[in-house]
PDB file of C-alpha atoms in Angstrom:
ATOM      1  CA  UNK A 139    -147.821 -37.316  -3.373  1.00  0.00           C
ATOM      2  CA  UNK A 140    -145.288 -37.144  -0.632  1.00  0.00           C
ATOM      3  CA  UNK A 141    -145.245 -34.618   2.342  1.00  0.00           C
ATOM      4  CA  UNK A 142    -142.479 -32.618   0.867  1.00  0.00           C
ATOM      5  CA  UNK A 143    -144.308 -32.083  -2.404  1.00  0.00           C
ATOM      6  CA  UNK A 144    -147.203 -30.950  -0.493  1.00  0.00           C
ATOM      7  CA  UNK A 145    -145.224 -28.600   1.736  1.00  0.00           C
ATOM      8  CA  UNK A 146    -143.749 -26.828  -1.444  1.00  0.00           C
ATOM      9  CA  UNK A 147    -147.303 -26.543  -2.905  1.00  0.00           C
ATOM     10  CA  UNK A 148    -148.396 -25.136   0.508  1.00  0.00           C
ATOM     11  CA  UNK A 149    -145.627 -22.468   0.353  1.00  0.00           C
ATOM     12  CA  UNK A 150    -146.522 -21.473  -3.078  1.00  0.00           C
ATOM     13  CA  UNK A 151    -150.234 -20.949  -2.144  1.00  0.00           C
ATOM     14  CA  UNK A 152    -149.208 -19.034   0.925  1.00  0.00           C
ATOM     15  CA  UNK A 153    -147.302 -16.563  -1.146  1.00  0.00           C
ATOM     16  CA  UNK A 154    -150.066 -16.341  -3.586  1.00  0.00           C
ATOM     17  CA  UNK A 155    -152.524 -15.586  -1.010  1.00  0.00           C
ATOM     18  CA  UNK A 156    -150.482 -13.061   0.988  1.00  0.00           C
ATOM     19  CA  UNK A 157    -148.897 -11.284  -2.078  1.00  0.00           C
ATOM     20  CA  UNK A 158    -152.119 -11.502  -4.535  1.00  0.00           C
ATOM     21  CA  UNK A 159    -149.472 -12.710  -7.110  1.00  0.00           C
ATOM     22  CA  UNK A 160    -149.017 -16.275  -8.664  1.00  0.00           C
ATOM     23  CA  UNK A 161    -145.807 -17.663  -7.654  1.00  0.00           C
ATOM     24  CA  UNK A 162    -144.481 -21.041  -8.802  1.00  0.00           C
ATOM     25  CA  UNK A 163    -141.124 -22.239  -7.538  1.00  0.00           C
ATOM     26  CA  UNK A 164    -138.420 -22.498 -10.405  1.00  0.00           C
ATOM     27  CA  UNK A 165    -135.324 -22.361  -8.381  1.00  0.00           C
ATOM     28  CA  UNK A 166    -134.587 -23.880  -5.045  1.00  0.00           C
ATOM     29  CA  UNK A 167    -131.278 -23.541  -3.243  1.00  0.00           C
ATOM     30  CA  UNK A 168    -130.595 -25.054   0.259  1.00  0.00           C
ATOM     31  CA  UNK A 169    -128.756 -22.430   2.350  1.00  0.00           C
ATOM     32  CA  UNK A 170    -128.518 -24.102   5.765  1.00  0.00           C
ATOM     33  CA  UNK A 171    -129.550 -27.142   7.594  1.00  0.00           C
ATOM     34  CA  UNK A 172    -129.429 -28.027  11.295  1.00  0.00           C
ATOM     35  CA  UNK A 173    -131.069 -30.823  13.344  1.00  0.00           C
ATOM     36  CA  UNK A 174    -134.349 -28.715  13.661  1.00  0.00           C
ATOM     37  CA  UNK A 175    -134.238 -26.273  10.859  1.00  0.00           C
ATOM     38  CA  UNK A 176    -133.952 -26.015   6.974  1.00  0.00           C
ATOM     39  CA  UNK A 177    -133.520 -22.784   5.081  1.00  0.00           C
ATOM     40  CA  UNK A 178    -133.754 -22.303   1.396  1.00  0.00           C
ATOM     41  CA  UNK A 179    -134.003 -19.534  -1.170  1.00  0.00           C
ATOM     42  CA  UNK A 180    -136.787 -19.944  -3.460  1.00  0.00           C
ATOM     43  CA  UNK A 181    -137.356 -17.904  -6.661  1.00  0.00           C
ATOM     44  CA  UNK A 182    -139.041 -17.476 -10.029  1.00  0.00           C
ATOM     45  CA  UNK A 183    -138.244 -14.983 -12.694  1.00  0.00           C
ATOM     46  CA  UNK A 184    -139.564 -11.999 -10.700  1.00  0.00           C
ATOM     47  CA  UNK A 185    -139.339 -12.881  -6.945  1.00  0.00           C
ATOM     48  CA  UNK A 186    -136.730 -14.320  -4.301  1.00  0.00           C
ATOM     49  CA  UNK A 187    -137.811 -15.457  -1.099  1.00  0.00           C
ATOM     50  CA  UNK A 188    -136.189 -16.954   2.145  1.00  0.00           C
ATOM     51  CA  UNK A 189    -137.981 -19.922   3.616  1.00  0.00           C
ATOM     52  CA  UNK A 190    -137.329 -21.622   7.009  1.00  0.00           C
ATOM     53  CA  UNK A 191    -138.888 -25.013   7.667  1.00  0.00           C
ATOM     54  CA  UNK A 192    -139.260 -26.714  11.131  1.00  0.00           C
ATOM     55  CA  UNK A 193    -141.421 -29.480  12.353  1.00  0.00           C
ATOM     56  CA  UNK A 194    -145.129 -28.605  12.787  1.00  0.00           C
ATOM     57  CA  UNK A 195    -144.871 -28.225  16.454  1.00  0.00           C
ATOM     58  CA  UNK A 196    -142.606 -25.103  15.997  1.00  0.00           C
ATOM     59  CA  UNK A 197    -145.074 -23.123  14.181  1.00  0.00           C
ATOM     60  CA  UNK A 198    -145.563 -20.842  17.284  1.00  0.00           C
ATOM     61  CA  UNK A 199    -141.840 -20.164  17.088  1.00  0.00           C
ATOM     62  CA  UNK A 200    -142.526 -18.712  13.564  1.00  0.00           C
ATOM     63  CA  UNK A 201    -145.361 -16.714  14.786  1.00  0.00           C
ATOM     64  CA  UNK A 202    -143.366 -15.228  17.566  1.00  0.00           C
ATOM     65  CA  UNK A 203    -140.578 -14.536  15.012  1.00  0.00           C
ATOM     66  CA  UNK A 204    -143.069 -12.926  12.584  1.00  0.00           C
ATOM     67  CA  UNK A 205    -144.432 -10.722  15.435  1.00  0.00           C
ATOM     68  CA  UNK A 206    -141.071  -9.494  16.524  1.00  0.00           C
ATOM     69  CA  UNK A 207    -139.733  -8.784  12.833  1.00  0.00           C
ATOM     70  CA  UNK A 208    -143.067  -6.623  12.373  1.00  0.00           C
ATOM     71  CA  UNK A 209    -142.381  -4.703  15.556  1.00  0.00           C
ATOM     72  CA  UNK A 210    -138.972  -3.883  14.652  1.00  0.00           C
ATOM     73  CA  UNK A 211    -140.090  -2.855  11.061  1.00  0.00           C
ATOM     74  CA  UNK A 212    -142.814  -0.572  12.387  1.00  0.00           C
ATOM     75  CA  UNK A 213    -140.305   1.641  14.049  1.00  0.00           C
ATOM     76  CA  UNK A 214    -138.463   2.319  10.774  1.00  0.00           C
ATOM     77  CA  UNK A 215    -135.073   2.702  12.385  1.00  0.00           C
ATOM     78  CA  UNK A 216    -133.333  -0.407  11.222  1.00  0.00           C
ATOM     79  CA  UNK A 217    -133.926  -2.852   8.371  1.00  0.00           C
ATOM     80  CA  UNK A 218    -135.090  -6.493   9.147  1.00  0.00           C
ATOM     81  CA  UNK A 219    -136.503  -8.942   6.666  1.00  0.00           C
ATOM     82  CA  UNK A 220    -140.297  -8.456   5.583  1.00  0.00           C
ATOM     83  CA  UNK A 221    -142.684 -11.329   6.724  1.00  0.00           C
ATOM     84  CA  UNK A 222    -144.274 -12.557   3.660  1.00  0.00           C
ATOM     85  CA  UNK A 223    -146.470 -15.444   4.831  1.00  0.00           C
ATOM     86  CA  UNK A 224    -146.630 -18.158   7.748  1.00  0.00           C
ATOM     87  CA  UNK A 225    -147.874 -21.808   7.299  1.00  0.00           C
ATOM     88  CA  UNK A 226    -148.026 -25.180   8.230  1.00  0.00           C
ATOM     89  CA  UNK A 227    -148.756 -28.738   6.660  1.00  0.00           C
ATOM     90  CA  UNK A 228    -149.360 -32.153   8.167  1.00  0.00           C
ATOM     91  CA  UNK A 229    -145.637 -32.312   9.480  1.00  0.00           C
ATOM     92  CA  UNK A 230    -143.962 -29.120   8.828  1.00  0.00           C
ATOM     93  CA  UNK A 231    -144.367 -25.285   9.699  1.00  0.00           C
ATOM     94  CA  UNK A 232    -142.731 -22.528   7.444  1.00  0.00           C
ATOM     95  CA  UNK A 233    -142.097 -18.925   7.417  1.00  0.00           C
ATOM     96  CA  UNK A 234    -141.621 -16.891   4.148  1.00  0.00           C
ATOM     97  CA  UNK A 235    -139.494 -13.800   4.336  1.00  0.00           C
ATOM     98  CA  UNK A 236    -138.302 -11.524   1.586  1.00  0.00           C
ATOM     99  CA  UNK A 237    -134.839 -12.590   0.546  1.00  0.00           C
ATOM    100  CA  UNK A 238    -131.806 -10.246   1.107  1.00  0.00           C
ATOM    101  CA  UNK A 239    -128.585 -11.022  -0.640  1.00  0.00           C
ATOM    102  CA  UNK A 240    -125.805  -9.847   1.741  1.00  0.00           C
ATOM    103  CA  UNK A 241    -122.409  -8.287   0.733  1.00  0.00           C
ATOM    104  CA  UNK A 242    -119.238  -7.501   2.083  1.00  0.00           C
ATOM    105  CA  UNK A 243    -119.401  -4.922   5.221  1.00  0.00           C
ATOM    106  CA  UNK A 244    -117.468  -1.908   5.175  1.00  0.00           C
ATOM    107  CA  UNK A 245    -116.581   0.375   8.284  1.00  0.00           C
ATOM    108  CA  UNK A 246    -119.404   2.640   7.342  1.00  0.00           C
ATOM    109  CA  UNK A 247    -121.967  -0.125   7.265  1.00  0.00           C
ATOM    110  CA  UNK A 248    -120.887  -1.179  10.786  1.00  0.00           C
ATOM    111  CA  UNK A 249    -121.149   2.408  11.930  1.00  0.00           C
ATOM    112  CA  UNK A 250    -124.556   2.973  10.493  1.00  0.00           C
ATOM    113  CA  UNK A 251    -125.540  -0.324  12.245  1.00  0.00           C
ATOM    114  CA  UNK A 252    -124.621   0.660  15.604  1.00  0.00           C
ATOM    115  CA  UNK A 253    -126.183   4.178  14.953  1.00  0.00           C
ATOM    116  CA  UNK A 254    -129.359   2.587  13.680  1.00  0.00           C
ATOM    117  CA  UNK A 255    -129.635   0.312  16.693  1.00  0.00           C
ATOM    118  CA  UNK A 256    -129.189   3.038  19.131  1.00  0.00           C
ATOM    119  CA  UNK A 257    -131.952   5.010  17.264  1.00  0.00           C
ATOM    120  CA  UNK A 258    -134.209   1.768  17.617  1.00  0.00           C
ATOM    121  CA  UNK A 259    -133.514   1.689  21.507  1.00  0.00           C
ATOM    122  CA  UNK A 260    -133.881   5.466  21.736  1.00  0.00           C
ATOM    123  CA  UNK A 261    -137.042   5.686  19.831  1.00  0.00           C
ATOM    124  CA  UNK A 262    -139.004   2.778  21.547  1.00  0.00           C
ATOM    125  CA  UNK A 263    -140.485   2.686  24.842  1.00  0.00           C
ATOM    126  CA  UNK A 264    -142.947   0.915  26.998  1.00  0.00           C
ATOM    127  CA  UNK A 265    -144.368   1.252  30.522  1.00  0.00           C
ATOM    128  CA  UNK A 266    -143.128  -2.030  31.624  1.00  0.00           C
ATOM    129  CA  UNK A 267    -140.461  -4.781  31.043  1.00  0.00           C
ATOM    130  CA  UNK A 268    -141.635  -8.022  29.136  1.00  0.00           C
ATOM    131  CA  UNK A 269    -143.391  -8.673  25.765  1.00  0.00           C
ATOM    132  CA  UNK A 270    -147.048  -9.346  24.652  1.00  0.00           C
ATOM    133  CA  UNK A 271    -146.321 -13.136  24.878  1.00  0.00           C
ATOM    134  CA  UNK A 272    -143.521 -15.597  25.704  1.00  0.00           C
ATOM    135  CA  UNK A 273    -141.232 -16.284  22.811  1.00  0.00           C
ATOM    136  CA  UNK A 274    -137.979 -18.169  22.207  1.00  0.00           C
ATOM    137  CA  UNK A 275    -134.393 -17.706  22.543  1.00  0.00           C
ATOM    138  CA  UNK A 276    -133.213 -20.182  19.971  1.00  0.00           C
ATOM    139  CA  UNK A 277    -135.397 -23.282  20.836  1.00  0.00           C
ATOM    140  CA  UNK A 278    -135.756 -22.532  24.584  1.00  0.00           C
ATOM    141  CA  UNK A 279    -139.062 -21.024  25.706  1.00  0.00           C
ATOM    142  CA  UNK A 280    -138.345 -17.310  26.763  1.00  0.00           C
ATOM    143  CA  UNK A 281    -140.994 -16.034  29.393  1.00  0.00           C
ATOM    144  CA  UNK A 282    -142.040 -12.494  29.108  1.00  0.00           C
ATOM    145  CA  UNK A 283    -144.341 -11.698  31.915  1.00  0.00           C
ATOM    146  CA  UNK A 284    -144.918  -8.015  32.476  1.00  0.00           C
ATOM    147  CA  UNK A 285    -143.034  -6.459  35.278  1.00  0.00           C
ATOM    148  CA  UNK A 286    -142.406  -2.872  36.337  1.00  0.00           C
ATOM    149  CA  UNK A 287    -138.954  -3.639  38.012  1.00  0.00           C
ATOM    150  CA  UNK A 288    -136.225  -4.486  35.571  1.00  0.00           C
ATOM    151  CA  UNK A 289    -133.887  -6.215  38.132  1.00  0.00           C
ATOM    152  CA  UNK A 290    -136.819  -8.499  39.235  1.00  0.00           C
ATOM    153  CA  UNK A 291    -137.652  -9.217  35.428  1.00  0.00           C
ATOM    154  CA  UNK A 292    -134.066 -10.010  34.534  1.00  0.00           C
ATOM    155  CA  UNK A 293    -133.339 -12.035  37.638  1.00  0.00           C
ATOM    156  CA  UNK A 294    -136.499 -14.210  37.709  1.00  0.00           C
ATOM    157  CA  UNK A 295    -137.537 -14.521  34.032  1.00  0.00           C
ATOM    158  CA  UNK A 296    -133.873 -14.783  32.601  1.00  0.00           C
ATOM    159  CA  UNK A 297    -131.448 -16.041  35.014  1.00  0.00           C
ATOM    160  CA  UNK A 298    -133.648 -18.137  37.493  1.00  0.00           C
ATOM    161  CA  UNK A 299    -135.573 -19.544  34.452  1.00  0.00           C
ATOM    162  CA  UNK A 300    -132.543 -20.985  32.831  1.00  0.00           C
ATOM    163  CA  UNK A 301    -131.186 -22.252  36.142  1.00  0.00           C
ATOM    164  CA  UNK A 302    -134.312 -24.064  36.699  1.00  0.00           C
ATOM    165  CA  UNK A 303    -134.256 -25.655  33.369  1.00  0.00           C
ATOM    166  CA  UNK A 304    -130.729 -26.775  33.927  1.00  0.00           C
ATOM    167  CA  UNK A 305    -131.646 -28.215  37.280  1.00  0.00           C
ATOM    168  CA  UNK A 306    -134.355 -30.347  35.516  1.00  0.00           C
ATOM    169  CA  UNK A 307    -131.509 -31.915  33.563  1.00  0.00           C
ATOM    170  CA  UNK A 308    -129.786 -32.713  36.892  1.00  0.00           C
ATOM    171  CA  UNK A 309    -127.241 -29.730  36.196  1.00  0.00           C
ATOM    172  CA  UNK A 310    -126.426 -27.526  39.150  1.00  0.00           C
ATOM    173  CA  UNK A 311    -124.447 -24.545  39.486  1.00  0.00           C
ATOM    174  CA  UNK A 312    -125.548 -23.709  43.089  1.00  0.00           C
ATOM    175  CA  UNK A 313    -128.594 -22.590  45.106  1.00  0.00           C
ATOM    176  CA  UNK A 314    -130.940 -21.085  42.656  1.00  0.00           C
ATOM    177  CA  UNK A 315    -132.360 -18.475  44.945  1.00  0.00           C
ATOM    178  CA  UNK A 316    -129.066 -17.473  45.964  1.00  0.00           C
ATOM    179  CA  UNK A 317    -127.679 -16.902  42.534  1.00  0.00           C
ATOM    180  CA  UNK A 318    -130.907 -15.162  41.548  1.00  0.00           C
ATOM    181  CA  UNK A 319    -130.486 -12.828  44.587  1.00  0.00           C
ATOM    182  CA  UNK A 320    -126.930 -12.033  43.359  1.00  0.00           C
ATOM    183  CA  UNK A 321    -127.909 -11.132  39.830  1.00  0.00           C
ATOM    184  CA  UNK A 322    -130.706  -9.144  41.181  1.00  0.00           C
ATOM    185  CA  UNK A 323    -128.630  -7.045  43.620  1.00  0.00           C
ATOM    186  CA  UNK A 324    -126.132  -6.448  40.790  1.00  0.00           C
ATOM    187  CA  UNK A 325    -128.641  -4.589  38.912  1.00  0.00           C
ATOM    188  CA  UNK A 326    -129.413  -2.235  41.778  1.00  0.00           C
ATOM    189  CA  UNK A 327    -128.606   1.621  41.304  1.00  0.00           C
ATOM    190  CA  UNK A 328    -129.258   1.329  37.561  1.00  0.00           C
ATOM    191  CA  UNK A 329    -132.050   3.225  36.006  1.00  0.00           C
ATOM    192  CA  UNK A 330    -133.720   1.551  33.124  1.00  0.00           C
ATOM    193  CA  UNK A 331    -136.190   2.753  30.677  1.00  0.00           C
ATOM    194  CA  UNK A 332    -137.850  -0.238  28.777  1.00  0.00           C
ATOM    195  CA  UNK A 333    -137.194  -0.184  25.152  1.00  0.00           C
ATOM    196  CA  UNK A 334    -137.508  -2.540  22.375  1.00  0.00           C
ATOM    197  CA  UNK A 335    -134.303  -5.150  22.319  1.00  0.00           C
ATOM    198  CA  UNK A 336    -133.498  -7.566  19.518  1.00  0.00           C
ATOM    199  CA  UNK A 337    -132.629  -9.985  22.345  1.00  0.00           C
ATOM    200  CA  UNK A 338    -130.264 -12.221  20.458  1.00  0.00           C
ATOM    201  CA  UNK A 339    -127.881  -9.809  18.773  1.00  0.00           C
ATOM    202  CA  UNK A 340    -124.701 -11.543  17.597  1.00  0.00           C
ATOM    203  CA  UNK A 341    -122.635 -11.776  14.547  1.00  0.00           C
ATOM    204  CA  UNK A 342    -124.953 -14.568  13.015  1.00  0.00           C
ATOM    205  CA  UNK A 343    -128.007 -12.550  13.229  1.00  0.00           C
ATOM    206  CA  UNK A 344    -127.022  -9.647  11.206  1.00  0.00           C
ATOM    207  CA  UNK A 345    -125.998  -8.757   7.769  1.00  0.00           C
ATOM    208  CA  UNK A 346    -125.374  -6.045   5.239  1.00  0.00           C
ATOM    209  CA  UNK A 347    -126.452  -5.087   1.517  1.00  0.00           C
ATOM    210  CA  UNK A 348    -124.602  -2.711  -0.469  1.00  0.00           C
ATOM    211  CA  UNK A 349    -126.663   0.076   1.401  1.00  0.00           C
ATOM    212  CA  UNK A 350    -128.452  -1.405   4.307  1.00  0.00           C
ATOM    213  CA  UNK A 351    -127.706  -2.883   7.646  1.00  0.00           C
ATOM    214  CA  UNK A 352    -129.919  -5.673   8.431  1.00  0.00           C
ATOM    215  CA  UNK A 353    -130.729  -7.548  11.854  1.00  0.00           C
ATOM    216  CA  UNK A 354    -132.990 -10.734  11.810  1.00  0.00           C
ATOM    217  CA  UNK A 355    -133.732 -13.757  14.005  1.00  0.00           C
ATOM    218  CA  UNK A 356    -135.020 -11.704  17.046  1.00  0.00           C
ATOM    219  CA  UNK A 357    -136.019 -12.640  20.390  1.00  0.00           C
ATOM    220  CA  UNK A 358    -137.634  -9.290  21.149  1.00  0.00           C
ATOM    221  CA  UNK A 359    -138.851  -7.951  24.359  1.00  0.00           C
ATOM    222  CA  UNK A 360    -138.988  -4.437  26.237  1.00  0.00           C
ATOM    223  CA  UNK A 361    -135.715  -4.517  28.498  1.00  0.00           C
ATOM    224  CA  UNK A 362    -132.539  -2.761  29.160  1.00  0.00           C
ATOM    225  CA  UNK A 363    -130.853  -1.602  25.962  1.00  0.00           C
ATOM    226  CA  UNK A 364    -127.552  -2.790  27.120  1.00  0.00           C
ATOM    227  CA  UNK A 365    -128.735  -6.508  26.893  1.00  0.00           C
ATOM    228  CA  UNK A 366    -128.070  -5.980  23.094  1.00  0.00           C
ATOM    229  CA  UNK A 367    -124.834  -4.523  23.217  1.00  0.00           C
ATOM    230  CA  UNK A 368    -123.718  -6.891  25.629  1.00  0.00           C
ATOM    231  CA  UNK A 369    -124.665  -9.853  23.480  1.00  0.00           C
ATOM    232  CA  UNK A 370    -122.735  -8.570  20.691  1.00  0.00           C
ATOM    233  CA  UNK A 371    -119.447  -8.932  22.844  1.00  0.00           C
ATOM    234  CA  UNK A 372    -120.276 -12.320  24.163  1.00  0.00           C
ATOM    235  CA  UNK A 373    -118.556 -14.334  21.247  1.00  0.00           C
ATOM    236  CA  UNK A 374    -116.039 -11.786  20.154  1.00  0.00           C
ATOM    237  CA  UNK A 375    -116.758  -8.107  19.802  1.00  0.00           C
ATOM    238  CA  UNK A 376    -118.217  -6.531  16.613  1.00  0.00           C
ATOM    239  CA  UNK A 377    -115.858  -4.029  14.840  1.00  0.00           C
ATOM    240  CA  UNK A 378    -114.960  -0.900  16.655  1.00  0.00           C
ATOM    241  CA  UNK A 379    -117.217   1.288  14.430  1.00  0.00           C
ATOM    242  CA  UNK A 380    -120.230  -0.464  15.417  1.00  0.00           C
ATOM    243  CA  UNK A 381    -119.686   0.634  18.876  1.00  0.00           C
ATOM    244  CA  UNK A 382    -118.826   4.042  17.916  1.00  0.00           C
ATOM    245  CA  UNK A 383    -121.951   4.465  15.852  1.00  0.00           C
ATOM    246  CA  UNK A 384    -123.848   3.455  18.864  1.00  0.00           C
ATOM    247  CA  UNK A 385    -122.006   5.679  21.292  1.00  0.00           C
ATOM    248  CA  UNK A 386    -122.375   8.860  19.151  1.00  0.00           C
ATOM    249  CA  UNK A 387    -126.342   8.388  19.284  1.00  0.00           C
ATOM    250  CA  UNK A 388    -126.973   6.955  22.660  1.00  0.00           C
ATOM    251  CA  UNK A 389    -123.987   6.497  25.124  1.00  0.00           C
ATOM    252  CA  UNK A 390    -123.805   3.763  27.569  1.00  0.00           C
ATOM    253  CA  UNK A 391    -123.760   4.607  31.172  1.00  0.00           C
ATOM    254  CA  UNK A 392    -121.354   3.852  34.145  1.00  0.00           C
ATOM    255  CA  UNK A 393    -121.459   0.357  35.422  1.00  0.00           C
ATOM    256  CA  UNK A 394    -122.054  -1.283  32.011  1.00  0.00           C
ATOM    257  CA  UNK A 395    -119.035  -3.639  32.191  1.00  0.00           C
ATOM    258  CA  UNK A 396    -120.337  -5.344  35.367  1.00  0.00           C
ATOM    259  CA  UNK A 397    -123.998  -5.629  34.228  1.00  0.00           C
ATOM    260  CA  UNK A 398    -122.716  -7.024  31.009  1.00  0.00           C
ATOM    261  CA  UNK A 399    -121.592 -10.195  32.840  1.00  0.00           C
ATOM    262  CA  UNK A 400    -125.004 -10.673  34.269  1.00  0.00           C
ATOM    263  CA  UNK A 401    -126.674 -10.186  30.891  1.00  0.00           C
ATOM    264  CA  UNK A 402    -124.398 -12.599  29.166  1.00  0.00           C
ATOM    265  CA  UNK A 403    -124.683 -14.993  31.918  1.00  0.00           C
ATOM    266  CA  UNK A 404    -128.411 -15.644  30.618  1.00  0.00           C
ATOM    267  CA  UNK A 405    -127.032 -16.390  27.078  1.00  0.00           C
ATOM    268  CA  UNK A 406    -124.272 -18.749  28.324  1.00  0.00           C
ATOM    269  CA  UNK A 407    -126.913 -20.600  30.535  1.00  0.00           C
ATOM    270  CA  UNK A 408    -129.159 -20.948  27.364  1.00  0.00           C
ATOM    271  CA  UNK A 409    -126.292 -22.500  25.667  1.00  0.00           C
ATOM    272  CA  UNK A 410    -125.603 -24.763  28.545  1.00  0.00           C
ATOM    273  CA  UNK A 411    -129.379 -25.849  28.262  1.00  0.00           C
ATOM    274  CA  UNK A 412    -129.328 -26.302  24.506  1.00  0.00           C
ATOM    275  CA  UNK A 413    -125.946 -27.741  23.957  1.00  0.00           C
ATOM    276  CA  UNK A 414    -124.433 -28.807  27.308  1.00  0.00           C
ATOM    277  CA  UNK A 415    -120.833 -29.732  27.343  1.00  0.00           C
ATOM    278  CA  UNK A 416    -118.437 -26.749  27.412  1.00  0.00           C
ATOM    279  CA  UNK A 417    -121.139 -24.140  28.047  1.00  0.00           C
ATOM    280  CA  UNK A 418    -121.914 -25.657  31.329  1.00  0.00           C
ATOM    281  CA  UNK A 419    -118.062 -25.078  32.195  1.00  0.00           C
ATOM    282  CA  UNK A 420    -118.624 -21.490  30.893  1.00  0.00           C
ATOM    283  CA  UNK A 421    -121.536 -21.068  32.846  1.00  0.00           C
ATOM    284  CA  UNK A 422    -119.719 -21.981  36.047  1.00  0.00           C
ATOM    285  CA  UNK A 423    -116.739 -19.878  35.179  1.00  0.00           C
ATOM    286  CA  UNK A 424    -118.906 -16.726  34.412  1.00  0.00           C
ATOM    287  CA  UNK A 425    -120.897 -17.318  37.689  1.00  0.00           C
ATOM    288  CA  UNK A 426    -117.640 -17.210  39.635  1.00  0.00           C
ATOM    289  CA  UNK A 427    -116.712 -13.811  37.885  1.00  0.00           C
ATOM    290  CA  UNK A 428    -120.104 -12.486  38.847  1.00  0.00           C
ATOM    291  CA  UNK A 429    -119.800 -13.833  42.688  1.00  0.00           C
ATOM    292  CA  UNK A 430    -116.331 -12.430  43.008  1.00  0.00           C
ATOM    293  CA  UNK A 431    -117.842  -8.741  42.145  1.00  0.00           C
ATOM    294  CA  UNK A 432    -120.664  -9.267  44.869  1.00  0.00           C
TER     295      UNK A 432
END
């Protein structure tokens, strides 16, 4: 029996163990593939599941994802996939989620997504910034040590961390301490209350059913709610109704447009670390904009 057969059997067994119901794969559909990730829809006559598969050493990625999804679901403000099971074999790791068939988004869908995200931000709180453990932004480790000061947390554990990773690839944008200090100072005079953020909220990590707005693939932590809104603007804004829905529940405050540059600098740096190329140039261009405001 080859490793793939063992893996499919392990997935069937994991589903049976967690749900208490027999599950035998009758249909298997490859949904997406990348260098390190495979995604399938598995089904029998009664149930449909969404499966992500990575190398075994990525099991802790799935543990972090499952934990974040469960935290979002516990708030009951916005829909995300239910975690069914986690597991690993000799060479693979996997996560099993309920399968959610997406449909076309209407203006009402977008408005509701914005309003529900605002409710999640408004309805979650913590005494400090950070998370119960380090997790991942894409395939990059995301440190989450608890801090009481937001600008220190973001400057050190987001911007400086990414700059250090780039420097280890012999890519430098300037003096790390200086850039970190600039980002730290840019967040001065901004009163932030820690709330649960998705952490990686862009068009590819959200979808809609006939009646629900859904978010997934989180990189959660307790931070400034503005990081989620900023991320939705990084690769082209979401439809207007999303922002209107958010503003009607939890309006943004003065200075967001400047802070947005700092927050999205983190994600561009991460893309530079993951993919190099044009994202290194974009990192330098965005840094120049940030420095011009100092």
